[in-house]
Tab-separated table of C-alpha atoms and ligand atoms in Angstrom:
chain	number	residue	atom	x	y	z
A	666	MET	CA	0.089	0.023	0.014
A	667	LYS	CA	1.333	3.501	-0.951
A	668	GLY	CA	2.226	5.744	1.800
A	669	PRO	CA	-0.759	8.909	1.271
A	670	PHE	CA	-3.108	5.814	0.763
A	671	LYS	CA	-2.115	4.611	3.665
A	672	VAL	CA	-2.846	7.737	5.547
A	673	GLN	CA	-6.263	8.565	3.839
A	674	CYS	CA	-7.437	4.989	5.303
A	675	TRP	CA	-5.932	5.775	8.658
A	676	LEU	CA	-7.806	9.057	8.588
A	677	LYS	CA	-11.045	7.630	7.073
A	678	ARG	CA	-10.975	5.096	10.097
A	679	PHE	CA	-10.021	7.611	12.622
A	680	TYR	CA	-12.955	9.913	11.416
A	681	ARG	CA	-15.507	7.175	11.527
A	682	ARG	CA	-14.059	5.066	14.789
A	683	GLY	CA	-12.304	7.574	16.507
A	684	PRO	CA	-12.953	8.776	20.442
A	685	ARG	CA	-16.668	10.125	19.399
A	686	PHE	CA	-17.331	6.489	18.292
A	687	GLN	CA	-15.821	5.041	21.338
A	688	LYS	CA	-17.897	7.209	23.593
A	689	TYR	CA	-21.234	6.540	21.737
A	690	LEU	CA	-20.306	2.684	21.773
A	691	LYS	CA	-19.991	2.822	25.629
A	692	ILE	CA	-23.228	4.805	26.024
A	693	LEU	CA	-25.261	2.651	23.917
A	694	LYS	CA	-23.924	-0.726	25.455
A	695	ARG	CA	-25.823	0.721	28.436
A	696	THR	CA	-28.793	2.170	27.087
A	697	GLN	CA	-29.497	-1.013	25.173
A	698	PHE	CA	-30.613	-2.438	28.620
A	699	TYR	CA	-32.642	0.434	29.634
A	700	THR	CA	-35.945	-0.138	31.622
A	701	PRO	CA	-38.801	1.589	29.706
A	702	THR	CA	-38.646	4.726	32.402
A	703	GLU	CA	-35.120	5.257	31.751
A	704	LEU	CA	-35.474	4.787	27.855
A	705	GLN	CA	-38.434	7.627	28.345
A	706	ILE	CA	-35.846	9.692	29.935
A	707	TYR	CA	-33.166	9.390	27.617
A	708	GLN	CA	-35.390	9.976	24.567
A	709	ASP	CA	-37.167	13.041	25.925
A	710	GLN	CA	-33.988	14.515	26.977
A	711	ALA	CA	-32.407	14.001	23.588
A	712	LEU	CA	-35.420	15.153	21.938
A	713	GLN	CA	-35.620	18.350	23.929
A	714	LYS	CA	-32.117	19.110	23.010
A	715	MET	CA	-32.717	18.569	19.265
A	716	VAL	CA	-36.238	20.602	19.045
A	717	TYR	CA	-34.506	23.325	20.807
A	718	HIS	CA	-31.728	23.328	18.091
A	719	CYS	CA	-34.431	23.149	15.122
A	720	TYR	CA	-36.176	25.908	16.573
A	721	ARG	CA	-33.049	28.161	16.783
A	722	ASN	CA	-30.808	27.323	13.896
A	723	ILE	CA	-32.836	25.323	11.158
A	724	PRO	CA	-35.036	27.621	8.783
A	725	TYR	CA	-37.574	25.146	7.919
A	726	TYR	CA	-38.383	24.372	11.522
A	727	GLN	CA	-38.575	28.093	12.677
A	728	ASP	CA	-41.279	28.536	9.918
A	729	LEU	CA	-42.944	25.820	10.871
A	730	PHE	CA	-43.171	26.625	14.750
A	731	ARG	CA	-44.128	30.039	13.987
A	732	ALA	CA	-47.072	28.941	11.671
A	733	LEU	CA	-48.215	26.336	14.093
A	734	LYS	CA	-47.565	29.037	17.157
A	735	LEU	CA	-45.437	26.076	18.667
A	736	SER	CA	-42.423	26.874	20.982
A	737	PRO	CA	-39.877	24.470	22.022
A	738	ASN	CA	-41.488	23.727	25.516
A	739	ASP	CA	-44.549	22.467	23.531
A	740	ILE	CA	-42.598	19.514	22.818
A	741	GLN	CA	-41.104	17.950	25.620
A	742	THR	CA	-41.759	14.203	24.897
A	743	GLY	CA	-42.101	11.422	22.107
A	744	ALA	CA	-46.068	11.703	22.516
A	745	ASP	CA	-45.751	15.736	21.928
A	746	LEU	CA	-44.303	14.853	18.510
A	747	GLN	CA	-48.094	14.471	17.302
A	748	LYS	CA	-48.269	18.334	17.467
A	749	LEU	CA	-45.889	18.510	14.332
A	750	PRO	CA	-46.753	17.319	10.713
A	751	LEU	CA	-45.295	14.067	9.254
A	752	LEU	CA	-42.481	14.919	6.987
A	753	ASP	CA	-42.080	13.416	3.508
A	754	LYS	CA	-39.287	12.978	1.014
A	755	LYS	CA	-41.030	15.406	-0.993
A	756	THR	CA	-41.051	18.038	1.367
A	757	VAL	CA	-37.483	17.388	2.178
A	758	GLN	CA	-36.164	17.902	-1.497
A	759	GLU	CA	-38.531	21.068	-2.064
A	760	ASN	CA	-37.331	22.488	1.577
A	761	TYR	CA	-33.738	21.100	1.112
A	762	ASP	CA	-31.773	24.219	1.634
A	763	LYS	CA	-33.987	25.448	4.765
A	764	LEU	CA	-33.452	21.854	6.530
A	765	ILE	CA	-29.739	22.663	6.804
A	766	SER	CA	-28.686	24.193	10.124
A	767	LYS	CA	-27.420	27.657	10.033
A	768	LYS	CA	-24.509	26.522	12.066
A	769	HIS	CA	-23.461	23.762	9.664
A	770	HIS	CA	-19.895	23.326	9.049
A	771	ASN	CA	-19.220	21.429	5.613
A	772	PHE	CA	-16.100	19.958	6.225
A	773	LEU	CA	-17.034	17.144	8.439
A	774	CYS	CA	-20.336	16.101	6.710
A	775	SER	CA	-21.063	13.568	4.647
A	776	MET	CA	-23.977	13.007	2.225
A	777	GLY	CA	-26.257	9.966	1.691
A	778	THR	CA	-28.345	9.386	-0.929
A	779	THR	CA	-31.762	6.984	-1.403
A	780	SER	CA	-32.865	5.306	-4.450
A	781	GLY	CA	-34.612	7.206	-7.279
A	782	SER	CA	-37.107	4.213	-7.769
A	783	THR	CA	-39.854	6.201	-6.758
A	784	GLY	CA	-38.888	8.999	-9.154
A	785	MET	CA	-37.450	11.303	-6.711
A	786	PRO	CA	-33.862	10.564	-5.749
A	787	GLY	CA	-32.964	11.893	-2.181
A	788	ARG	CA	-30.000	13.618	-0.639
A	789	PHE	CA	-29.319	13.595	3.107
A	790	ILE	CA	-26.509	15.453	4.983
A	791	ARG	CA	-25.168	13.633	8.337
A	792	ASP	CA	-22.861	15.312	10.725
A	793	TYR	CA	-19.787	14.086	12.293
A	794	ASP	CA	-21.517	13.256	15.545
A	795	GLY	CA	-24.514	11.811	13.338
A	796	ILE	CA	-22.232	9.257	11.468
A	797	ASN	CA	-19.901	8.152	14.645
A	798	PHE	CA	-23.414	7.512	16.577
A	799	GLU	CA	-24.722	5.565	13.508
A	800	HIS	CA	-21.328	3.378	13.198
A	801	ALA	CA	-21.463	2.988	17.010
A	802	VAL	CA	-25.119	1.608	16.700
A	803	VAL	CA	-24.227	-0.957	13.882
A	804	TRP	CA	-21.074	-1.897	15.696
A	805	ARG	CA	-23.089	-2.779	18.834
A	806	HIS	CA	-25.358	-5.217	16.676
A	807	TRP	CA	-22.306	-6.826	15.091
A	808	GLN	CA	-20.441	-7.215	18.220
A	809	LYS	CA	-23.332	-8.792	19.936
A	810	ALA	CA	-23.451	-11.538	17.151
A	811	GLY	CA	-19.841	-12.273	17.846
A	812	ASP	CA	-17.775	-10.209	15.148
A	813	SER	CA	-14.863	-8.898	17.157
A	814	GLY	CA	-13.060	-7.802	14.085
A	815	LYS	CA	-12.683	-11.340	12.423
A	816	ARG	CA	-11.588	-11.833	8.672
A	817	ARG	CA	-14.417	-10.554	6.620
A	818	ILE	CA	-15.691	-9.887	3.032
A	819	SER	CA	-18.414	-7.877	1.777
A	820	LEU	CA	-20.838	-7.716	-1.036
A	821	ARG	CA	-23.005	-4.665	-0.583
A	822	GLY	CA	-23.464	-3.357	-4.064
A	823	GLU	CA	-20.731	-0.580	-3.720
A	824	ILE	CA	-18.573	0.101	-6.865
A	825	ILE	CA	-15.525	-1.632	-6.261
A	826	VAL	CA	-13.902	-1.999	-9.847
A	827	PRO	CA	-14.877	-0.404	-13.138
A	828	ALA	CA	-18.280	-2.001	-14.503
A	829	ALA	CA	-16.335	-2.705	-17.525
A	830	GLN	CA	-13.479	-4.920	-16.209
A	831	THR	CA	-13.908	-8.526	-17.171
A	832	HIS	CA	-10.835	-10.114	-15.601
A	833	PRO	CA	-10.330	-10.410	-11.997
A	834	PRO	CA	-9.529	-8.784	-9.269
A	835	PHE	CA	-13.043	-8.219	-8.978
A	836	TRP	CA	-12.207	-7.002	-5.056
A	837	ASN	CA	-10.427	-4.629	-3.200
A	838	TYR	CA	-9.135	-4.607	0.227
A	839	ASN	CA	-10.267	-1.657	2.375
A	840	SER	CA	-7.878	-0.869	4.877
A	841	ALA	CA	-10.441	1.625	6.619
A	842	ASN	CA	-13.101	-0.741	6.727
A	843	LEU	CA	-10.472	-3.955	7.295
A	844	GLU	CA	-12.511	-6.147	4.724
A	845	LEU	CA	-11.977	-7.363	1.679
A	846	GLN	CA	-14.841	-5.848	-0.445
A	847	MET	CA	-16.256	-7.616	-3.542
A	848	SER	CA	-17.925	-6.413	-6.508
A	849	SER	CA	-21.605	-7.310	-6.508
A	850	TYR	CA	-21.991	-6.439	-10.132
A	851	HIS	CA	-19.130	-8.877	-11.653
A	852	LEU	CA	-20.719	-11.800	-9.933
A	853	SER	CA	-21.840	-13.945	-12.959
A	854	ARG	CA	-22.001	-17.294	-14.162
A	855	ASP	CA	-18.488	-17.171	-15.645
A	856	ASN	CA	-16.617	-15.171	-12.832
A	857	SER	CA	-18.296	-16.922	-9.930
A	858	VAL	CA	-15.153	-19.562	-9.853
A	859	HIS	CA	-12.647	-16.408	-9.497
A	860	TYR	CA	-14.746	-15.284	-6.542
A	861	ILE	CA	-14.947	-18.913	-4.951
A	862	ASP	CA	-10.967	-19.076	-5.291
A	863	LYS	CA	-10.323	-15.794	-3.616
A	864	ILE	CA	-12.853	-16.603	-0.791
A	865	LEU	CA	-11.172	-19.827	-0.522
A	866	GLU	CA	-7.604	-18.186	-0.332
A	867	PHE	CA	-8.774	-15.465	1.864
A	868	GLN	CA	-10.688	-17.506	4.299
A	869	PRO	CA	-13.020	-14.860	5.728
A	870	LYS	CA	-15.070	-15.446	8.988
A	871	ILE	CA	-17.682	-12.930	8.254
A	872	LEU	CA	-19.701	-12.061	5.270
A	873	TYR	CA	-21.273	-8.640	4.992
A	874	CYS	CA	-24.090	-8.514	2.149
A	875	GLY	CA	-27.652	-7.771	0.591
A	876	PRO	CA	-29.662	-10.721	0.896
A	877	SER	CA	-30.032	-11.171	-3.137
A	878	MET	CA	-26.253	-10.880	-3.405
A	879	GLY	CA	-25.555	-13.604	-0.436
A	880	HIS	CA	-28.122	-15.715	-2.332
A	881	VAL	CA	-26.854	-15.626	-5.631
A	882	LEU	CA	-23.234	-16.335	-4.060
A	883	ALA	CA	-24.634	-19.295	-2.156
A	884	LYS	CA	-26.120	-20.632	-5.268
A	885	PHE	CA	-22.537	-20.543	-6.932
A	886	PHE	CA	-21.153	-22.224	-4.155
A	887	LYS	CA	-23.747	-24.938	-4.348
A	888	TYR	CA	-23.664	-25.199	-7.994
A	889	HIS	CA	-19.803	-25.422	-8.007
A	890	GLN	CA	-20.320	-28.084	-4.980
A	891	VAL	CA	-17.871	-26.045	-2.874
A	892	ASP	CA	-18.213	-26.295	0.932
A	893	TYR	CA	-17.536	-23.458	2.972
A	894	GLN	CA	-18.497	-22.400	6.309
A	895	PHE	CA	-18.652	-18.556	7.746
A	896	ASP	CA	-19.228	-17.783	11.488
A	897	ALA	CA	-21.770	-15.444	10.693
A	898	ILE	CA	-23.487	-13.455	8.247
A	899	PHE	CA	-24.883	-10.027	8.156
A	900	THR	CA	-27.391	-9.092	5.978
A	901	SER	CA	-29.052	-5.320	5.422
A	902	SER	CA	-30.128	-3.140	2.500
A	903	GLU	CA	-33.211	-5.556	1.077
A	904	SER	CA	-35.986	-7.221	2.551
A	905	LEU	CA	-34.759	-10.982	3.962
A	906	GLU	CA	-37.197	-13.239	3.221
A	907	THR	CA	-37.735	-16.819	5.303
A	908	ASP	CA	-36.901	-18.696	2.426
A	909	VAL	CA	-33.754	-16.831	0.905
A	910	ARG	CA	-32.567	-16.938	4.626
A	911	SER	CA	-32.780	-20.685	5.155
A	912	TYR	CA	-31.212	-21.364	1.685
A	913	ILE	CA	-28.066	-18.908	2.596
A	914	GLU	CA	-27.578	-20.197	6.072
A	915	SER	CA	-27.781	-24.109	5.084
A	916	VAL	CA	-25.279	-23.647	2.148
A	917	PHE	CA	-22.810	-21.459	4.644
A	918	GLN	CA	-23.762	-23.286	7.836
A	919	CYS	CA	-24.156	-20.337	9.798
A	920	PRO	CA	-26.790	-17.832	11.254
A	921	ILE	CA	-27.809	-14.742	9.443
A	922	TYR	CA	-28.324	-11.629	11.718
A	923	ASP	CA	-30.264	-9.317	9.725
A	924	TRP	CA	-30.370	-5.178	9.916
A	925	TYR	CA	-32.637	-2.572	8.519
A	926	GLY	CA	-31.705	0.991	8.040
A	927	GLN	CA	-32.226	3.403	5.632
A	928	ALA	CA	-30.073	6.472	3.902
A	929	GLU	CA	-32.128	8.849	5.859
A	930	ARG	CA	-31.136	7.314	9.094
A	931	VAL	CA	-34.266	7.871	11.098
A	932	VAL	CA	-34.988	4.223	12.185
A	933	ALA	CA	-32.759	1.181	13.046
A	934	ILE	CA	-34.153	-2.315	13.639
A	935	GLY	CA	-31.326	-5.199	14.400
A	936	GLU	CA	-32.117	-8.827	14.800
A	937	ASN	CA	-30.488	-9.996	18.005
A	938	SER	CA	-28.596	-12.924	18.196
A	939	ILE	CA	-29.951	-14.222	21.574
A	940	CYS	CA	-33.765	-14.067	20.912
A	941	ARG	CA	-33.273	-13.782	17.075
A	942	ARG	CA	-36.016	-11.076	17.172
A	943	TYR	CA	-36.175	-7.986	15.262
A	944	HIS	CA	-35.744	-4.982	17.837
A	945	ILE	CA	-36.252	-1.625	17.177
A	946	GLN	CA	-33.496	0.431	18.349
A	947	GLU	CA	-34.926	2.819	20.495
A	948	ASP	CA	-31.922	4.573	21.635
A	949	TYR	CA	-30.950	5.321	18.114
A	950	SER	CA	-34.286	7.562	17.171
A	951	ILE	CA	-38.161	7.694	18.240
A	952	VAL	CA	-39.880	5.465	16.223
A	953	GLU	CA	-43.744	5.770	15.430
A	954	PHE	CA	-45.737	3.090	13.854
A	955	LEU	CA	-48.167	4.672	11.157
A	956	PRO	CA	-51.272	2.684	11.030
A	957	VAL	CA	-52.085	1.507	7.321
A	958	ALA	CA	-55.456	-0.260	6.275
A	959	GLU	CA	-54.083	-3.440	6.618
A	960	GLN	CA	-54.078	-5.009	10.120
A	961	ASN	CA	-50.861	-4.973	12.302
A	962	CYS	CA	-49.204	-3.178	9.467
A	963	TYR	CA	-47.568	0.047	9.849
A	964	GLU	CA	-45.248	2.575	8.194
A	965	LEU	CA	-42.243	3.243	10.025
A	966	VAL	CA	-41.983	7.042	10.915
A	967	GLY	CA	-38.620	8.225	12.876
A	968	THR	CA	-37.478	11.213	14.574
A	969	GLN	CA	-33.663	11.601	14.593
A	970	LEU	CA	-31.865	12.287	17.754
A	971	CYS	CA	-28.138	12.808	16.844
A	972	ASN	CA	-27.870	14.492	13.265
A	973	TYR	CA	-27.775	18.171	13.996
A	974	VAL	CA	-26.774	19.281	10.746
A	975	MET	CA	-30.120	18.315	8.890
A	976	PRO	CA	-32.512	16.802	11.318
A	977	LEU	CA	-35.454	14.975	10.159
A	978	LEU	CA	-38.436	15.200	12.550
A	979	ARG	CA	-41.395	12.744	12.182
A	980	TYR	CA	-39.648	11.389	8.798
A	981	ARG	CA	-41.901	9.054	6.646
A	982	THR	CA	-39.727	6.223	5.718
A	983	CYS	CA	-42.406	4.449	3.253
A	984	ASP	CA	-41.155	1.240	4.624
A	985	TYR	CA	-43.584	-1.056	6.341
A	986	ILE	CA	-43.564	-3.456	9.297
A	987	TYR	CA	-45.827	-5.977	11.117
A	988	SER	CA	-45.985	-5.765	14.652
A	989	ASN	CA	-48.331	-7.021	17.209
A	990	SER	CA	-48.032	-4.437	19.480
A	991	GLN	CA	-47.329	-0.542	19.032
A	992	ASN	CA	-46.280	-0.466	22.770
A	993	THR	CA	-43.295	-0.670	24.846
A	994	PRO	CA	-43.279	-4.469	26.406
A	995	ALA	CA	-43.785	-4.578	30.064
A	996	THR	CA	-41.344	-7.093	30.541
A	997	ALA	CA	-37.849	-7.234	28.943
A	998	CYS	CA	-37.127	-9.987	26.059
A	999	GLU	CA	-35.206	-12.928	26.800
A	1000	CYS	CA	-32.108	-10.839	25.525
A	1001	GLY	CA	-32.410	-8.531	28.179
A	1002	SER	CA	-33.827	-5.494	26.005
A	1003	TYR	CA	-37.203	-3.485	26.238
A	1004	PHE	CA	-36.920	-2.293	23.109
A	1005	ARG	CA	-40.302	-2.980	20.833
A	1006	SER	CA	-39.851	-6.146	18.341
A	1007	VAL	CA	-41.522	-6.507	15.086
A	1008	GLU	CA	-42.512	-9.384	13.199
A	1009	ARG	CA	-41.701	-8.510	9.738
A	1010	ILE	CA	-40.081	-5.822	7.846
A	1011	LEU	CA	-41.301	-5.095	4.339
A	1012	GLY	CA	-39.469	-3.530	1.591
A	1013	ARG	CA	-39.920	-0.117	0.141
A	1014	SER	CA	-43.545	0.879	-0.613
A	1015	TYR	CA	-42.646	0.948	-4.505
A	1016	GLY	CA	-42.095	-2.499	-4.327
A	1017	TYR	CA	-45.381	-3.967	-4.873
A	1018	LEU	CA	-46.929	-6.092	-7.465
A	1019	LEU	CA	-50.797	-5.189	-7.809
A	1020	THR	CA	-52.870	-8.226	-8.754
A	1021	PRO	CA	-56.130	-8.119	-10.676
A	1022	GLU	CA	-57.952	-8.362	-7.234
A	1023	GLY	CA	-56.288	-5.117	-6.066
A	1024	TYR	CA	-54.129	-6.694	-3.425
A	1025	HIS	CA	-50.640	-5.445	-2.872
A	1026	ILE	CA	-47.888	-7.943	-3.242
A	1027	ALA	CA	-44.540	-6.773	-1.483
A	1028	ILE	CA	-42.926	-9.935	-1.147
A	1029	THR	CA	-41.737	-11.727	-3.899
A	1030	ALA	CA	-38.259	-12.899	-3.265
A	1031	HIS	CA	-39.226	-16.368	-2.051
A	1032	ILE	CA	-40.959	-17.227	-5.474
A	1033	PRO	CA	-37.992	-18.223	-7.426
A	1034	VAL	CA	-36.629	-20.297	-4.255
A	1035	GLY	CA	-36.411	-23.915	-5.108
A	1036	VAL	CA	-36.831	-23.528	-8.836
A	1037	ASP	CA	-33.528	-24.772	-10.293
A	1038	ASN	CA	-31.004	-22.934	-12.389
A	1039	VAL	CA	-32.361	-19.491	-11.581
A	1040	ILE	CA	-29.526	-16.950	-10.330
A	1041	GLU	CA	-31.483	-13.747	-9.938
A	1042	ALA	CA	-35.193	-12.859	-10.766
A	1043	GLN	CA	-36.854	-9.272	-11.058
A	1044	PHE	CA	-40.810	-8.995	-11.400
A	1045	TYR	CA	-41.527	-6.048	-13.551
A	1046	GLN	CA	-45.186	-4.710	-13.756
A	1047	GLU	CA	-46.315	-1.993	-16.241
A	1048	LYS	CA	-50.126	-3.219	-15.926
A	1049	ILE	CA	-52.589	-4.279	-13.465
A	1050	GLY	CA	-52.570	-8.061	-13.471
A	1051	GLU	CA	-49.568	-8.593	-15.173
A	1052	VAL	CA	-46.066	-9.384	-14.548
A	1053	THR	CA	-43.068	-10.205	-16.282
A	1054	LEU	CA	-40.301	-12.334	-14.637
A	1055	LYS	CA	-36.898	-11.147	-15.969
A	1056	VAL	CA	-34.405	-13.928	-15.182
A	1057	LEU	CA	-30.774	-14.727	-14.972
A	1058	THR	CA	-30.211	-18.248	-15.339
A	1059	ASN	CA	-26.914	-20.647	-14.995
A	1060	GLY	CA	-27.754	-21.608	-18.740
A	1061	ARG	CA	-29.597	-24.525	-17.832
A	1062	PHE	CA	-32.735	-23.238	-17.618
A	1063	THR	CA	-35.160	-25.749	-18.728
A	1064	ASP	CA	-39.258	-25.503	-19.549
A	1065	VAL	CA	-40.010	-27.316	-16.083
A	1066	ASP	CA	-38.273	-24.593	-14.586
A	1067	ARG	CA	-40.040	-22.013	-16.243
A	1068	GLU	CA	-43.485	-23.574	-15.399
A	1069	ARG	CA	-42.615	-23.916	-11.890
A	1070	LEU	CA	-41.733	-20.225	-11.590
A	1071	VAL	CA	-45.077	-19.247	-13.204
A	1072	LEU	CA	-46.976	-21.653	-11.043
A	1073	ASN	CA	-45.102	-20.114	-7.659
A	1074	THR	CA	-45.853	-16.644	-8.940
A	1075	LEU	CA	-49.672	-17.679	-9.413
A	1076	LYS	CA	-49.505	-18.952	-5.887
A	1077	HIS	CA	-47.895	-16.158	-4.261
A	1078	THR	CA	-49.588	-13.472	-6.015
A	1079	SER	CA	-52.888	-14.242	-7.478
A	1080	PRO	CA	-54.182	-17.258	-9.745
A	1081	PHE	CA	-55.464	-14.863	-12.187
A	1082	MET	CA	-52.305	-13.143	-12.788
A	1083	LYS	CA	-50.873	-13.120	-16.532
A	1084	VAL	CA	-47.135	-14.045	-15.883
A	1085	SER	CA	-44.684	-14.406	-18.546
A	1086	VAL	CA	-40.713	-15.259	-17.791
A	1087	GLN	CA	-38.135	-13.547	-19.842
A	1088	GLU	CA	-34.570	-14.776	-20.004
A	1089	VAL	CA	-32.089	-11.824	-19.696
A	1090	ASP	CA	-28.217	-11.739	-19.838
A	1091	ASP	CA	-27.940	-9.166	-16.932
A	1092	ILE	CA	-30.324	-7.594	-14.273
A	1093	PRO	CA	-28.890	-4.341	-13.695
A	1094	ARG	CA	-28.849	-2.924	-10.148
A	1095	GLY	CA	-30.471	0.001	-8.913
A	1096	PRO	CA	-29.101	3.455	-7.644
A	1097	ASN	CA	-26.833	2.592	-4.464
A	1098	GLY	CA	-26.147	-0.752	-5.989
A	1099	LYS	CA	-29.348	-2.055	-4.392
A	1100	PHE	CA	-30.945	-4.997	-6.227
A	1101	ILE	CA	-34.422	-4.354	-6.971
A	1102	ASN	CA	-36.597	-7.220	-6.703
A	1103	ILE	CA	-39.944	-5.281	-7.982
A	1104	ILE	CA	-40.071	-2.815	-10.654
A	1105	ASN	CA	-43.276	-1.310	-10.940
A	1106	LYS	CA	-44.003	1.165	-13.863
A	1107	MET	CA	-47.590	1.755	-12.979
A	1108	GLU	CA	-48.276	5.509	-12.541
A	1109	SER	CA	-50.423	5.147	-9.532
A	1110	LEU	CA	-47.756	3.612	-7.598
A	1111	ASN	CA	-45.497	6.679	-7.770
B	1221	ZN	ZN1	-34.741	-9.830	22.219
């Protein structure tokens, strides 16, 4: 490694994992076991500080508070947040400059972006504290599941090598993250042997990936009949379906610990390694469950507690969960936490298929599971009741596979759905490198 690059990596690591990170990690290791009362006090104090800052320094909130005739004293608790309107992505984009703090210092901030699949890409600024806080929350999740800094690889949709590159290496060792980052874009049938050889040589214990990428990698290990065991796999960025989880876990003979977050950084949900429940990280933000028509289904709404450059209060994530209760549990979970748990996390709201009956089908990742010779499948809809499955195959895709895919789709969507299957050479990733399971081009969904 060259000198200046080494310094750059060290600085980057220090920036993200320096004293501020350590400070937050120490606090978070305590707050994760807070009782409901302690948690309430912690959240209220952080909220009061944030609201006061918004009132003093953020033009958008200054106007809003004035219009609503509110002062910071009117918002003392999470329940008081109801006095403020919900904030959506469109409003953020329209008021972008007004949402940035007047005390903003550019040099230590970083930009997060969201996918433009709804036709509206988003930009969100995070400050030094916000970034370190975020890293500490995620690191707590990894550490609890046994990652103490083991050898690891990642397949997270980042651009690692140029798209046009046709020969290995399709990976790069990132000293700042201490991991071998592998390109998600080059993991094809032809290149899969190179990936497997590299993994066998590197001998990682941990895999970080999006579920779709981990799924593809597992398929190639099985296809080439190569046996490999990780200690743990950490997934994030996409919905993790039960069948996909079991497939990856069985191929790599280890548990998966899933994580949910978003570029806006308003809600974090982690799967605990002891109880294996999805717990809302209540010390990260204030999370509201916004009811929707379907029973026990809610949209996640979050209020940041630690990003002062561009704070989002009551931000609508457009992500949905199923939960049996909106309330903080009266007793601690077996993992020791009082954080609320959710039964299931659904994908983004644009990720729906609409059936002829008008049902919204959000979960499709399990449909191709068990159909041989399919590497990836994407559901593409332009008209109600019609769907095309774009499939990337291993070259041995048969009419029997095709028929099974159609039957599975009918079974999991609607028997009246018109289904066609189209073999493709490539399924392009969406913005941010995310695999998009469903592309819906119907006007009504945007
Ligand atoms: Zn638990």
